[in-house]
Amino acid sequence: MTRKQFIIKMGLGAFGLVIGRTMIGKILSEPFYKNGGHYPIIIVGTGYGSAVAAERLATQGHKVLMLEVGLDWKGYKQQNPDFKFHKMTFPGKESTWMNKKPQAPIELGNMARFDEFTGVLQRIDYEHVKVYLGKGVGGGSLVNGGMTVVPDRNYFQEIYHKVGVELSDAELDEFYTIYFPRANDGVGKQDAPEDIVNSKWYKFARVGVQEGIDAGFEPVDVPNLYDFDYMRKEIAGEVPGSATDKEVIYGNNYGKRDLTKTYLKRALATGNVTIMPQHKVVEIKENFDGTYQLEIEQIDTLDRAVETKTFTCDKLFMGAGSLGTTALLLKSKLKGGLSKIDANVGKYWGNNGNTMASRNTLNFIGHTSRGLKQSTMPIRGLSNFDDPEHPFFAEIAPMPVMGAYTGLYLIVNKLKKFGEFSYDLTNDELKLDWNESHTAHMRKNAEFFLDRMNEHGSKGWFGSKFSNNKMLMPKNGVDESICYHPLGGVVLGKATDLYGRLKGYKNLYIMDGSLIPGSLGVNPYVTITAIAERNIDKIISQDF
Ligand code: FAE
């Protein structure tokens, strides 16, 4: 079947009945779905920012419609009982958004070939950066590594200062005492328990930490949102393997607390939330009466429009992510529907300094194995953040296949220069100004890190040194084109007020990673969640 449509409607809400979770192969006859309609609140996307907004609004009794371009994977599983999210080593069509081969940065299963499909991991390629995104109900939470990290307070202030937004001490206190803790609780943060850390599944992390200490870097314990009780059972062989069975960037079948197990689950449980997957918002217009009109394509699993619809709403929340939200706003500005959009929309983008780096630690003799069995959920990092010359944080990443002698790291650098988006109406695509001048220092930092690790961090017998892994990353063991953490485009305090209200408009709110100016120094979803929590608090108390 090439024209599958997945429509879910959960809950007893404005439309009365609970309709089955997912319907495949037919379009619901309800006029609302076919012809569009009016909703008090529409949220675009179902990632972190959107999920926070949905939960908080629905809990307050507001009816909410969420529009998501990707699939409802739970529904897909119900309809295809044999389907499981793919392991990194054996990707099938559901692994990848509209490509005949996998797009993973590390070539574990990249020899696979399959039919095009609206899969769970999308890669958008620009000339100097490849941006990875999670697709489907749950957004980036479906594919991410679960690292749940609060940014350094000084750097959080510094990065906003860099764009001219001054966060006061009181505002920072509010973030660090109320909203980061709330976000951590909301996503299900856990510190890795000792028995798990000491298991063979985390030898790669223990060896990585020791090497880092020997090289003079500061070890950092990184919480994760993975259910470590489940992992304990995986390790004991009592339940199906998940993190211990190479599941991560193509989705996770069991232990990871993606948003469908946290915020979205709680939102749907209120009965006030409707989610329409495979609904792509393509344009937004402000109506004369101050409501918003959304042009929507309902797509099939080949990303083809099978129906076009128009929805209107009183209040519109944007959570389509840094690229998605920025694209929609810039396009709608050019098309005239949102012509008053602030000139700051499109500005202050960054890759969060993402740079992958890898070392080959196989020497004939004297090497320390990192273990052949590695859990896919990272729990440790190394920091050099206070070094004025080479400030960075390095996640000690797993390499679950043939990783015993490969040190793999996702380095998160500070940003020196922002990228900028524009929209090309002719080709209907978001353009990005981003080149080597933005990333040169990231490469230098990564090379410095690898050199120090090779020199001091670990040695074979008789002092023999290890080398950069040019098999994995041909350019000296470093790849600064891989971006897992796109940030910016509609920055808080620049394109919006300090609570995500888009400048020039009423009742139009931004909730996602586009609010963060390009860089955080750590993995971003806790911060996205915390900002969204703070925005929605203010919006509910003042705008309803
Ligand atoms: P996001 O979660 O991307 O959600 C946006 C949603 O909007 C998606 O579901 C889209 O499909 C949907 N959408 C987009 N355009 C449209 C449209 N036109 N119409 C309808 N729907 C649309 O946004 N972060 C961490 O903190 N820790 C980690 O360990 C970590 N690991 C990662 C690993 C990978 C492989 C990747 C790709 C990312 C990782 N991240 C990690 C980043 C994190 O997942 C990301 O920052 C957040 O998901 C961004 O949240 P947003 O709410 O901005």
XYZ file of C-alpha atoms in Angstrom, residues 42-45 66-69 278-285 293-299 309 311 316 318 320 324 327-328 331-332:
33
model
C -3.227 24.478 17.412
C 0.289 23.274 18.135
C 2.620 22.559 15.227
C 4.917 19.587 15.859
C -1.382 18.945 17.416
C -0.226 18.641 13.810
C 2.739 16.391 13.113
C 4.312 15.723 9.722
C 1.164 12.913 8.634
C -0.136 16.474 8.607
C 2.426 18.893 7.251
C 1.872 22.587 7.864
C 2.994 24.394 4.724
C 1.952 27.994 5.320
C 0.501 30.279 7.972
C -1.613 33.403 7.547
C -5.072 30.078 9.159
C -2.886 27.051 8.507
C -2.514 25.474 5.097
C -1.889 21.778 5.538
C -0.971 18.835 3.381
C -1.963 15.423 4.598
C 0.846 13.226 3.300
C -6.733 21.234 4.258
C -7.403 24.860 9.750
C -1.025 29.122 17.541
C 4.993 26.640 16.978
C 8.384 22.384 14.565
C 10.862 23.624 10.851
C 11.193 27.760 7.629
C 7.450 28.173 8.174
C 8.093 31.343 4.054
C 4.854 32.781 5.435
